[in-house]
XYZ file of C-alpha atoms in Angstrom:
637
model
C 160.729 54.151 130.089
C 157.568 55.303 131.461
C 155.877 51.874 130.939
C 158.805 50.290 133.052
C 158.166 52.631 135.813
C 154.794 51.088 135.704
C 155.689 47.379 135.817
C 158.108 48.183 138.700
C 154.896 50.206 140.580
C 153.269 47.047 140.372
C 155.433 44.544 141.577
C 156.242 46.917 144.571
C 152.767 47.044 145.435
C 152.372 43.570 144.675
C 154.991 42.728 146.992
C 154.259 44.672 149.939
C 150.758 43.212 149.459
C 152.035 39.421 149.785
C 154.360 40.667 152.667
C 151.547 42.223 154.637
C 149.553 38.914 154.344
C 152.307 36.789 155.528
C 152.915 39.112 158.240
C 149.459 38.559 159.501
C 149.386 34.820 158.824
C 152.864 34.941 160.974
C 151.477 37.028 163.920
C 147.805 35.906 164.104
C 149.106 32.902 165.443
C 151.517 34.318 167.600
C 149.643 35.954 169.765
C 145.997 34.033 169.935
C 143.573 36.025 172.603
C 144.029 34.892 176.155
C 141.299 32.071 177.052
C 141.079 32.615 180.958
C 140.727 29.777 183.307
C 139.808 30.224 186.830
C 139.420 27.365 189.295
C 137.370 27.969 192.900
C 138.345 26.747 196.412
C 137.286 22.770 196.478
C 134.427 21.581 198.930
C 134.195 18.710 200.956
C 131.310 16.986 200.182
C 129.324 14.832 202.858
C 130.801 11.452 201.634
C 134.230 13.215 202.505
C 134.755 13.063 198.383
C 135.848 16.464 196.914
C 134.266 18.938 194.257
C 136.333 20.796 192.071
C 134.903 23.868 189.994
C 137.002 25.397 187.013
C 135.421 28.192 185.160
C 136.649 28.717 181.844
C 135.817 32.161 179.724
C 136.644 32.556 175.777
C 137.210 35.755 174.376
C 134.609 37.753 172.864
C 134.105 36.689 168.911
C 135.504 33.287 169.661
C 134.549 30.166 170.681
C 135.765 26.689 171.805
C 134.627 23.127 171.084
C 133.093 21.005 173.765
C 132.888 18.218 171.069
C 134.844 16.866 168.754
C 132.649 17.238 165.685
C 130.550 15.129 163.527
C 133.652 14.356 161.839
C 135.673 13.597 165.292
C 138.420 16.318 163.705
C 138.175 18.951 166.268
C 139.935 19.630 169.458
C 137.514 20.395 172.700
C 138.029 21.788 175.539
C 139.371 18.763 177.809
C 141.010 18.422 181.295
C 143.696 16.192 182.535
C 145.396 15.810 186.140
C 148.926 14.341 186.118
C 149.088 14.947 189.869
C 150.421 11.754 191.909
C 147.615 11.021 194.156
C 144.612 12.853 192.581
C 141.898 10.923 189.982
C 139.607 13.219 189.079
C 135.888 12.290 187.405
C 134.090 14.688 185.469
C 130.269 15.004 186.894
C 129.163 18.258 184.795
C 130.408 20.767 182.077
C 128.678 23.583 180.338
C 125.922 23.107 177.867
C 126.882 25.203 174.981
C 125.352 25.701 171.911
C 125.445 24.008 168.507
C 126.794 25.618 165.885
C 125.433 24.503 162.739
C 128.559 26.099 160.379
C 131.353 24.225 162.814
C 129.372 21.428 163.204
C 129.938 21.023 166.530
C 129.171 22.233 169.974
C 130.760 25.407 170.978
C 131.131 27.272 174.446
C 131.114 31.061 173.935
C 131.503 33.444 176.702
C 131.912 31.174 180.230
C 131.226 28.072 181.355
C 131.949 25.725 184.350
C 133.392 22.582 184.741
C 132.664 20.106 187.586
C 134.789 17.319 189.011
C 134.928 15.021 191.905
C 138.619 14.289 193.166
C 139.402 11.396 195.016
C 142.972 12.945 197.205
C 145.843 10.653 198.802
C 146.483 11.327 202.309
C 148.536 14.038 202.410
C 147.513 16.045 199.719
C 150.110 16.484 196.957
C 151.975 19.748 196.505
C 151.441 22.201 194.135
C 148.249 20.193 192.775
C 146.789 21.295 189.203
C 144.980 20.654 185.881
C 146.122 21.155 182.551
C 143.337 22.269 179.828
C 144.179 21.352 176.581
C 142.042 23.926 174.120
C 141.448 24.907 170.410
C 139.445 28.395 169.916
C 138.539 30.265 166.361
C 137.751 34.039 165.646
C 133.840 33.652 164.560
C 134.621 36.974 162.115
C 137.702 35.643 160.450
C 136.795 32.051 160.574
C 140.362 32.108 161.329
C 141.558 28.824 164.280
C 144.518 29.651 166.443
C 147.115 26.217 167.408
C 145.911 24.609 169.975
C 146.986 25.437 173.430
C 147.834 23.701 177.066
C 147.445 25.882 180.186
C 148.273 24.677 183.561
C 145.330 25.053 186.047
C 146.538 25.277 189.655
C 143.692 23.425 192.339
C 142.893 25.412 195.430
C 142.752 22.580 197.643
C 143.709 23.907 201.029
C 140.702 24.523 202.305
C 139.641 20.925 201.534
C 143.252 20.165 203.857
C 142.021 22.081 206.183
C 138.381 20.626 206.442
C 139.487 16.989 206.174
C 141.284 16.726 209.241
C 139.048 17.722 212.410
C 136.060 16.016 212.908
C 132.769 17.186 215.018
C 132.312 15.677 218.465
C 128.421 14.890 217.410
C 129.390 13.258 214.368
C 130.569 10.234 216.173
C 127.606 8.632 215.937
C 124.678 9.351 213.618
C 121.645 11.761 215.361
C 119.049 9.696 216.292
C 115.581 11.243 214.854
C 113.011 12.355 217.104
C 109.684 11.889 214.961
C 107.895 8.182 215.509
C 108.434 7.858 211.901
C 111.807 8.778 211.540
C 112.769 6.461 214.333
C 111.134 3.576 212.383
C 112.544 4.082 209.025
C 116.216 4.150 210.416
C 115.318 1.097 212.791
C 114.321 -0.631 209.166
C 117.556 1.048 207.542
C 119.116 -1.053 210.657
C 117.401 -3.720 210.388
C 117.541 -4.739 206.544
C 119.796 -7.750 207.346
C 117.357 -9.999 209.537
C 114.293 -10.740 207.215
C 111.792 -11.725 210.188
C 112.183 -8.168 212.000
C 112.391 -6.279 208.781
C 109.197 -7.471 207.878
C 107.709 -7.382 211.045
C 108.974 -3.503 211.035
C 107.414 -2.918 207.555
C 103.853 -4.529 208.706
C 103.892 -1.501 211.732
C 104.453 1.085 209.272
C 101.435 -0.408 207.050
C 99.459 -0.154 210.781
C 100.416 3.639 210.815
C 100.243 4.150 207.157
C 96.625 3.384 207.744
C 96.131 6.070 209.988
C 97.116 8.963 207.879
C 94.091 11.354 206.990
C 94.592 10.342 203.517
C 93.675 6.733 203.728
C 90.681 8.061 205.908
C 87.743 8.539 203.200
C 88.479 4.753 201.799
C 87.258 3.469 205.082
C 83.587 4.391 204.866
C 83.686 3.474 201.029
C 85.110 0.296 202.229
C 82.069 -0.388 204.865
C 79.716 1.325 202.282
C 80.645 -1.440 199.809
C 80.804 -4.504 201.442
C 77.634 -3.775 202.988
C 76.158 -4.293 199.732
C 78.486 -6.916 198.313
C 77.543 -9.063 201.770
C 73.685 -8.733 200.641
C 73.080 -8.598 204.581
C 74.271 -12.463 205.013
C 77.072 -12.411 207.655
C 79.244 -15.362 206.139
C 79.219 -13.966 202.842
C 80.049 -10.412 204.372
C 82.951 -12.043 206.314
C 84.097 -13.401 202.951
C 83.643 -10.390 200.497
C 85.785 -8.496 203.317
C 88.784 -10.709 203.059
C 88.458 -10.959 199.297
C 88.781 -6.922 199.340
C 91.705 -7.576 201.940
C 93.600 -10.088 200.080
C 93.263 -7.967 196.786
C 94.872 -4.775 198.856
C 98.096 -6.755 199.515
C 97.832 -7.848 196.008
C 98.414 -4.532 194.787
C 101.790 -3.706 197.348
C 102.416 -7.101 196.475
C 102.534 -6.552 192.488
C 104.683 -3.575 193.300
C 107.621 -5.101 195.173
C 107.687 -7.237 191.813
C 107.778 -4.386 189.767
C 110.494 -2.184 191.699
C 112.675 -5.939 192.277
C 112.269 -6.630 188.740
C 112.774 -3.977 187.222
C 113.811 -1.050 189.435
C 110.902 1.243 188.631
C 108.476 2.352 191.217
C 104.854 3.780 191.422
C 105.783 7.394 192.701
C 106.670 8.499 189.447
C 103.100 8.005 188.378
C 102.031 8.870 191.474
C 103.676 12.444 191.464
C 101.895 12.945 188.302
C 99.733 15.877 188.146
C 96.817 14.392 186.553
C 96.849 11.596 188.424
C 96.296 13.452 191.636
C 93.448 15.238 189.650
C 92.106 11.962 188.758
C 92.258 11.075 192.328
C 90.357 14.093 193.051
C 86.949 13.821 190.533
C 86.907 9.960 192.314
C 86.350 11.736 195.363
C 84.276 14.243 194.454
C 81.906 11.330 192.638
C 82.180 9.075 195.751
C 81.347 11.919 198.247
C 78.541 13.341 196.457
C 76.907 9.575 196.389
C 77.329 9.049 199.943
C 75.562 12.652 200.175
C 72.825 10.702 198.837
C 72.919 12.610 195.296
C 73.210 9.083 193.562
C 73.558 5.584 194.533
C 77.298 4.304 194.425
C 78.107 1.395 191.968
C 82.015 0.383 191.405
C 82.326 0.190 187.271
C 79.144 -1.458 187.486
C 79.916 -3.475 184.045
C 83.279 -4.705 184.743
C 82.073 -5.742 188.109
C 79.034 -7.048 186.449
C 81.060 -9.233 183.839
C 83.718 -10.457 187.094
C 81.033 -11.737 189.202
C 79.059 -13.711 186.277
C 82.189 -15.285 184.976
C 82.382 -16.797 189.041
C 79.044 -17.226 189.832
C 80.086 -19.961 192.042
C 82.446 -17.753 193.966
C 79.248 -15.051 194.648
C 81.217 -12.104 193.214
C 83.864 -12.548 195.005
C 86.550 -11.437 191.769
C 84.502 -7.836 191.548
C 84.960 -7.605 195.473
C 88.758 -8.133 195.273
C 90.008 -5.572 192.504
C 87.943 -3.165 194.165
C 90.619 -3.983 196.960
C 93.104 -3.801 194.602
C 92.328 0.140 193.565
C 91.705 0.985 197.050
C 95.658 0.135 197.375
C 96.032 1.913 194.027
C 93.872 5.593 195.856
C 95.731 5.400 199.327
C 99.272 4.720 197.318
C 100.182 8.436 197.889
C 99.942 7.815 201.172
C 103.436 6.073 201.207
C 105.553 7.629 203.322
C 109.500 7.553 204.372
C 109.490 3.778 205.230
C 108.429 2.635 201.827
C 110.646 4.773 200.211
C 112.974 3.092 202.872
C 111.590 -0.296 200.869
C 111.978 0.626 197.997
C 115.256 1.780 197.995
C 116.284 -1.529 199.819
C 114.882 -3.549 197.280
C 116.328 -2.022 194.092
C 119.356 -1.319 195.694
C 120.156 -5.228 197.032
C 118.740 -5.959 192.919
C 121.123 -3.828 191.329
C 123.972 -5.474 193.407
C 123.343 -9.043 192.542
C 125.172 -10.750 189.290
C 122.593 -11.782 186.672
C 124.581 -14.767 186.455
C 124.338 -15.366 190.333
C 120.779 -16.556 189.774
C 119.849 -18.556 193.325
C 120.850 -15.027 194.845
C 118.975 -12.732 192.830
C 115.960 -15.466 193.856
C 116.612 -14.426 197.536
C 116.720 -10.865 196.575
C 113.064 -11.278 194.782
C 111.757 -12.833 197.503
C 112.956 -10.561 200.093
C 111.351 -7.712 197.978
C 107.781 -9.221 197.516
C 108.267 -10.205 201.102
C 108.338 -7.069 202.605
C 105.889 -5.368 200.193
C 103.388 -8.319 201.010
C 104.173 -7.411 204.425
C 103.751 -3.584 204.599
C 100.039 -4.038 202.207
C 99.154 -6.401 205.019
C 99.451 -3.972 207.548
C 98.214 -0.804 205.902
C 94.925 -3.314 204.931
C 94.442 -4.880 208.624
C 91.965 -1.288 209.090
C 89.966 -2.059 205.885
C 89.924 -5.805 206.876
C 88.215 -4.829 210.341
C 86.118 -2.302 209.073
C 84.779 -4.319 206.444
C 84.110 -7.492 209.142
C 82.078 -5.037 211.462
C 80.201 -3.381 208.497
C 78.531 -6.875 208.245
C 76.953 -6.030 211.687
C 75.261 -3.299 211.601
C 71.769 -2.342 210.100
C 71.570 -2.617 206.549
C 68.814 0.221 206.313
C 67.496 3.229 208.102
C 67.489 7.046 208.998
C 70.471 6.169 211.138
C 72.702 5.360 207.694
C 71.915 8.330 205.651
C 72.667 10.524 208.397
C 75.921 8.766 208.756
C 76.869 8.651 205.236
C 75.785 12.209 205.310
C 78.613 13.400 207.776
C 81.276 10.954 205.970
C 80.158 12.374 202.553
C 81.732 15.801 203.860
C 85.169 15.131 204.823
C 85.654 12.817 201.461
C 84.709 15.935 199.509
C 87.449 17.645 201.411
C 89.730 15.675 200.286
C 89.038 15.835 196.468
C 89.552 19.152 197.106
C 93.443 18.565 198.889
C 93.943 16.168 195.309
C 93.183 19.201 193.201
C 95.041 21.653 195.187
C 98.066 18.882 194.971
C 97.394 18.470 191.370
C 97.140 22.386 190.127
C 100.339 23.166 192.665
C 102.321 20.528 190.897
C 101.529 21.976 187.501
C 102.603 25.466 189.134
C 99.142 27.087 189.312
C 99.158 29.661 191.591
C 96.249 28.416 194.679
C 94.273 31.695 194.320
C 93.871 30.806 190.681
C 93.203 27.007 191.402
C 90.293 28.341 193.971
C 89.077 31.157 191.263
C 89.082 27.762 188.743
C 86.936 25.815 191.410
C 84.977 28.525 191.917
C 84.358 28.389 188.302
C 83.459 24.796 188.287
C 81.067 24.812 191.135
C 78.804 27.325 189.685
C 78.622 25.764 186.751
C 77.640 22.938 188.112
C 75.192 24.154 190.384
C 73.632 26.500 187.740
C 72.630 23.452 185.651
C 71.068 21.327 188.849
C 69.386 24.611 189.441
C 67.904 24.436 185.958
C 69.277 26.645 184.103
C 68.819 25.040 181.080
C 65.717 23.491 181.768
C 62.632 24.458 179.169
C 59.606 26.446 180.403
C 55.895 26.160 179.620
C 54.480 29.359 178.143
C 53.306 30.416 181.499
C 55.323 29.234 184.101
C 55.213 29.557 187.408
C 57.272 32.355 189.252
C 58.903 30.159 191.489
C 60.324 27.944 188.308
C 61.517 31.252 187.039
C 63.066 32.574 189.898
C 65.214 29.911 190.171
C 66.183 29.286 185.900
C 67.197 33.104 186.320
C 69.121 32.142 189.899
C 70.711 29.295 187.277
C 71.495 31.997 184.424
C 73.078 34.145 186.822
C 75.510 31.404 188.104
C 76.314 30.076 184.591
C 77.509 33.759 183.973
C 79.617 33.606 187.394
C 80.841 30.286 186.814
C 81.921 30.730 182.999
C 83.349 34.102 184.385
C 85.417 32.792 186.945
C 86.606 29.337 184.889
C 88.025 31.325 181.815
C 89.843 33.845 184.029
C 91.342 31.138 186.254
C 92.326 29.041 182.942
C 94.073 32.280 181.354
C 95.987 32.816 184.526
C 97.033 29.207 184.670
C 99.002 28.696 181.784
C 96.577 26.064 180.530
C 94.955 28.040 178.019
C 97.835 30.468 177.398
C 101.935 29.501 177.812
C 103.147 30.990 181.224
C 106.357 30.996 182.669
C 107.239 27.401 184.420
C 107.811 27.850 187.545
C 111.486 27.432 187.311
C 111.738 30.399 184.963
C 109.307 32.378 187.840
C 111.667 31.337 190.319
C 114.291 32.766 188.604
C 112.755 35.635 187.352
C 112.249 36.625 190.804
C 115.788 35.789 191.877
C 118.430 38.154 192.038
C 121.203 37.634 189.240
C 123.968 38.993 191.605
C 123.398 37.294 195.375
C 121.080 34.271 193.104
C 118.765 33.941 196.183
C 114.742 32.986 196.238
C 112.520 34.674 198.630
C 109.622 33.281 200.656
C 108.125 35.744 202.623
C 110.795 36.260 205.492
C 113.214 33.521 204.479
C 115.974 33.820 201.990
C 116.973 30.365 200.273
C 120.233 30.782 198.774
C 120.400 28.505 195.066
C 124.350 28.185 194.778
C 125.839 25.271 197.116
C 129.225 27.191 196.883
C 127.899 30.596 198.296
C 125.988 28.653 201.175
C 128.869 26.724 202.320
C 130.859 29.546 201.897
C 128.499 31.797 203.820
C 127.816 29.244 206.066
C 131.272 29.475 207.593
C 132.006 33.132 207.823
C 128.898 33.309 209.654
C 129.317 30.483 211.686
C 126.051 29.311 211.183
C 124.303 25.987 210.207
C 123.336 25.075 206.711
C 120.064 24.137 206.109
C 119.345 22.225 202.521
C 115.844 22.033 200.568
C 116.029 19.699 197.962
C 113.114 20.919 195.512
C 110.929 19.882 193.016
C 107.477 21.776 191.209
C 105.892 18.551 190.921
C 106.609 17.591 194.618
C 103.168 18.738 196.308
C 104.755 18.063 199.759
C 107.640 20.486 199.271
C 105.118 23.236 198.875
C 103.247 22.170 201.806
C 107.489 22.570 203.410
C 107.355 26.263 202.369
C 104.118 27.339 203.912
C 104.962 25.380 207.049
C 108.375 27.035 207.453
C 106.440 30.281 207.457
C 103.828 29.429 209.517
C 105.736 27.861 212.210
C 106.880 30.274 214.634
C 109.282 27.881 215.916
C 110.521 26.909 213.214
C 110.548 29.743 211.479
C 112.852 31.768 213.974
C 115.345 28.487 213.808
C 115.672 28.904 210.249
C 116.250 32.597 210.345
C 119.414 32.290 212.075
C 120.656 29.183 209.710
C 122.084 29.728 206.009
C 119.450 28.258 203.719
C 119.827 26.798 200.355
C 116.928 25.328 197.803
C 118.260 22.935 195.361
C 116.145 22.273 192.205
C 115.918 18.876 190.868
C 116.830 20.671 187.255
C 119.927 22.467 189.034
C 123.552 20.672 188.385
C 124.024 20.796 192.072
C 121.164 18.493 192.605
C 123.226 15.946 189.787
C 125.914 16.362 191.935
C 124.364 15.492 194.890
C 122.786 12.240 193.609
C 126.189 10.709 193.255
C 126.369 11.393 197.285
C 126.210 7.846 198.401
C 124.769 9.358 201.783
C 121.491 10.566 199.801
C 120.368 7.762 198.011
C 116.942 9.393 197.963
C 118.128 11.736 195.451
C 118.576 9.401 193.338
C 115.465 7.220 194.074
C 114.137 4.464 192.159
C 113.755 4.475 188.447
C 115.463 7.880 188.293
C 112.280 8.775 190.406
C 113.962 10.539 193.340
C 112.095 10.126 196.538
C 111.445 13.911 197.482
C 110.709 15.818 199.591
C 114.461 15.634 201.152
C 116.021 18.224 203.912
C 119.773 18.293 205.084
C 121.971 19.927 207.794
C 125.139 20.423 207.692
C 127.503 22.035 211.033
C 129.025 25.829 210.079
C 131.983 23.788 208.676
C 130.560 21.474 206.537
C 129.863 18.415 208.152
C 126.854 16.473 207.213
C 124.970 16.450 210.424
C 121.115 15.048 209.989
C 118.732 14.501 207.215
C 114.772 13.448 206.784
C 111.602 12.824 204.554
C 109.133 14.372 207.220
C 108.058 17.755 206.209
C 106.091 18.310 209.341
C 109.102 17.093 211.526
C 109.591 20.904 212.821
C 110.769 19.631 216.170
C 113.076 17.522 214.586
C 114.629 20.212 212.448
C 114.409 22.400 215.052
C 116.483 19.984 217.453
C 118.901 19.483 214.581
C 119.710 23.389 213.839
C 120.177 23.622 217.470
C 122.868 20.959 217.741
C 124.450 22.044 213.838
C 124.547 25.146 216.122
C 126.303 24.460 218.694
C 128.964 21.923 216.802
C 132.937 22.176 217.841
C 135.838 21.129 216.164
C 138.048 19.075 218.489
């Protein structure tokens, strides 16, 4: 009796057991958590195409795909718009992280997706999404059915923004800077071949007048002077050789960027190259301070000129032309980024079956290159015909070459400032660096390595302890500089600085008395309740000349006080709204050539989101200040 008591114990417990696991294999299903999908009002962008933002957050402990797997058997998060009249594109989703057990990536937490909506005219009703979505428990292991939400799309704002239209957006601003004028007149222009090469060969003029191209022109004269040998026909010759190899250089690069789409500012906005730039300067100013006589790569020159004895050199004369286009290539301003832009743009157009017109295009391209390097080498040309005049010896010249020598060493010093910015070292710590370098260098001229006698004299003494004591300085000041720079120990980039000193809540970067917003949705949004312009930064750490933006936005005064009473935004090349913006077929900068974009870049935009001006020109404050003015005063008909 008792032992059937027992059995039917067990069986009840056994029973209620199996019960109690069905029961939660019934309701776990039932009643998954709630994944919670949020869209934001859409924006207007300045091509008039529309960006849609849907955030979507999984519960805690769970996640959602983004991928379908290794194996291709999972179900990820993934959007769909039935709406009549709306075709959406998806431009950027969330990262997430890969998780090694699902094999897959998964989104945890929240993430954002991006799209850009192409809407019928009017706008349908009730307009929405539908997310399709599989998420698992990462304690049970446990994955719910998959589910299909409907999304609905705030798009009356975009309704509301489509229809009126500024009064000064009937016709694009015309720029006020020389240079801005010139690179829309090419922009213009790009149809008739004659003018735009013509145009092109007046920016080379003014190219050539830039302080940059400056210290080449006394190395130029310097040079020739001694290639000539004091003979004036062979000086006259030797100076169109170095011409002719100039425009060989802007020549080669037209080929490269029509052939294939790549351009030299990507090497250009290299770091090291700028610092490269900089110890060439440094080597040719201290020789034209008379600390050693000047030779250009003596044994390549040397091997040139004896393979062409007949032509008297003439080979060593002309790729010495050719890296003086190489030195002054940073030089390059909007209009060849104008060019360049042009040329891969008509390449990438052309069939590669529709081979007499992709001819045309490659001609065109070397055309206007050829053109521009003949312009920006007409100064070098003259310079090098008149060097052939003058004295070949005398007091006269080493004074001369003594004044020239200083400025060139200045600007060695602007390439290593450039260079150390761009690799996000801060300038006090470049200067402590240089500091560094300069005693060093000056303790060993001084002598303080040089050996002593066993009684020698005070005055050689004197100046091996001067040495000693400027080794110590110099050493001092180097290793300090290098542990502050990140070189010798990892620093934050200065990205991660930037954000470090952003705040998380209104995400906005401060310089000085400015506050530059970093979400486009906030500024725009901003922008309008305060019914003020929107000014747009497009930012890089590598691009020198967007630093040089920043301190010249503080100190302005002008322009300064105009952008206090604007909304501004700085946009990161690493940001997603910077992706965004490079499928804006108004900003084809952004998206440069070679995936190089052409920075720096500045926008305005009215209080209500009209795309008002934009320009290369960081030192255009007039211009911007012109433009804020009239984003100002902008009224909706």
């Amino acid at each position: 009796m008792r032992f059937l008591q027992s059995i039917i114990v067990v069986l009840l417990l056994f029973g209620a057991a199996i019960s109690t696991q069905a029961q939660l294999q019934t309701t776990s299903p039932l009643a998954p958590p709630e994944v919670q999908v949020r869209s934001a009002p859409a924006e207007t962008g300045a091509s008039g195409a529309t960006t849609a933002r849907i955030t979507v957050e999984i519960p805690a402990d769970h996640h959602g795909y983004l991928d379908s797997g290794d194996e291709g058997l999972l179900i990820p998060l993934a959007f769909t718009f039935d709406n009549p009249g709306i075709a959406a594109q998806e431009i950027a989703r969330p990262q997430g992280t890969r998780d090694d057990q699902a094999h897959a990536t998964v989104l945890r937490g929240q993430g954002e997706f991006v799209f850009r909506l192409a809407l019928s005219d009017p706008i349908p009703e009730s307009p929405h999404a539908k997310l399709r979505y599989q998420i698992c428990n990462d304690i049970t292991n446990i994955c719910f059915p998959p589910r299909t939400v409907q999304v609905p799309l705030q798009l009356a704002a975009v309704q509301n923004l489509a229809a009126p239209k500024t009064e000064l957006l009937q016709s694009e601003p015309a720029p006020t800077s020389f240079r801005e004028r010139l690179a829309a007149l090419f922009r213009q222009s790009t149809s008739n071949l004659f003018f735009a090469i013509a145009l092109v060969f007046v920016a080379g003029l003014i190219a050539s007048a830039t302080p940059c191209v400056y210290p080449i022109l006394p190395i130029t004269s310097a040079i020739l002077m001694a290639r000539g040998g004091g003979a004036k026909q062979s000086g006259h010759i030797h100076a169109f050789a170095y011409f002719v190899g100039l425009i060989f250089f802007y020549t080669l690069l037209g080929v490269f960027a029509v052939t294939t789409g790549t351009a030299l500012s990507a090497v250009m906005t290299n770091p090291w190259v700028n610092l490269g730039f900089a110890v060439l300067f440094v080597y040719l100013g201290l020789s034209m301070l008379g600390l050693y006589e000047f030779q250009f790569m003596p044994a390549l020159t040397a091997k040139l000129d004896s393979a062409s004895s007949q032509s008297s050199g003439l080979p060593g004369t002309f790729w010495m032309g050719t890296t003086a286009g190489l030195v002054v290539s940073p030089c390059v301003g909007p209009v060849v980024g104008a060019i360049l832009l042009d040329i891969t743009g008509q390449a990438a157009a052309v069939s590669a079956a529709d081979t007499a017109l992709s001819n045309q295009i490659v001609v065109r391209g070397i055309a206007l290159m050829t053109s521009f390097g003949a312009g920006l080498g007409v100064p070098f040309l003259v310079v090098g015909l008149l060097s052939n005049r003058l004295p070949q010896s005398g007091a006269w010249l080493s004074k001369v070459k003594f004044l020239l020598g200083l400025p060139i060493l200045y600007f060695a010093y602007t390439y290593y400032i450039k260079s150390l910015e761009t690799l996000g070292v801060p300038v006090n710590v470049a200067h402590a660096m240089l500091v560094g370098v300069v005693a060093i260098v000056l303790a060993v001229f001084i002598g303080a390595f040089h050996t002593m006698g066993e009684k020698p004299p005070q005055h050689l003494q004197l100046r091996r302890a001067c040495g000693i004591i400027l080794l110590v300085v110099g050493i001092h000041f180097l290793y300090n500089g290098l542990g502050n720079s990140g070189i010798l120990i990892d620093r934050p980039s200065p990205v991660q600085m930037a954000a470090a000193t952003t705040s998380p809540v209104d995400d906005v970067e401060t310089h000085g008395n400015l506050r530059w917003l970093r979400n486009i949705s906030t500024a725009r949004q901003l922008a309008r309740t305060e019914s003020k312009p929107l000014f747009v930064d497009f930012y890089a750490t590598w691009c020198a000349n967007c630093k040089a933006f920043n301190s010249l936005a503080l100190k302005h005064e002008e322009l300064n006080q105009a952008l206090q009473q604007a909304v501004l935004i700085k946009i990161y090349d690493t940001d997603p709204d910077f992706k965004i913006f490079q499928q804006d077929q108004r900003f084809p900068e952004l998206r440069g050539v070679g995936g190089q974009p052409f920075l720096p870049l500045f926008a305005i935009y009215s209080p209500r989101g009209e795309f008002l001006w934009k320009g290369q020109d960081y030192k255009a404050a007039n211009t911007m200040i012109a433009q804020l003015e009239r984003a100002k005063h902008a009224t909706v008909q």
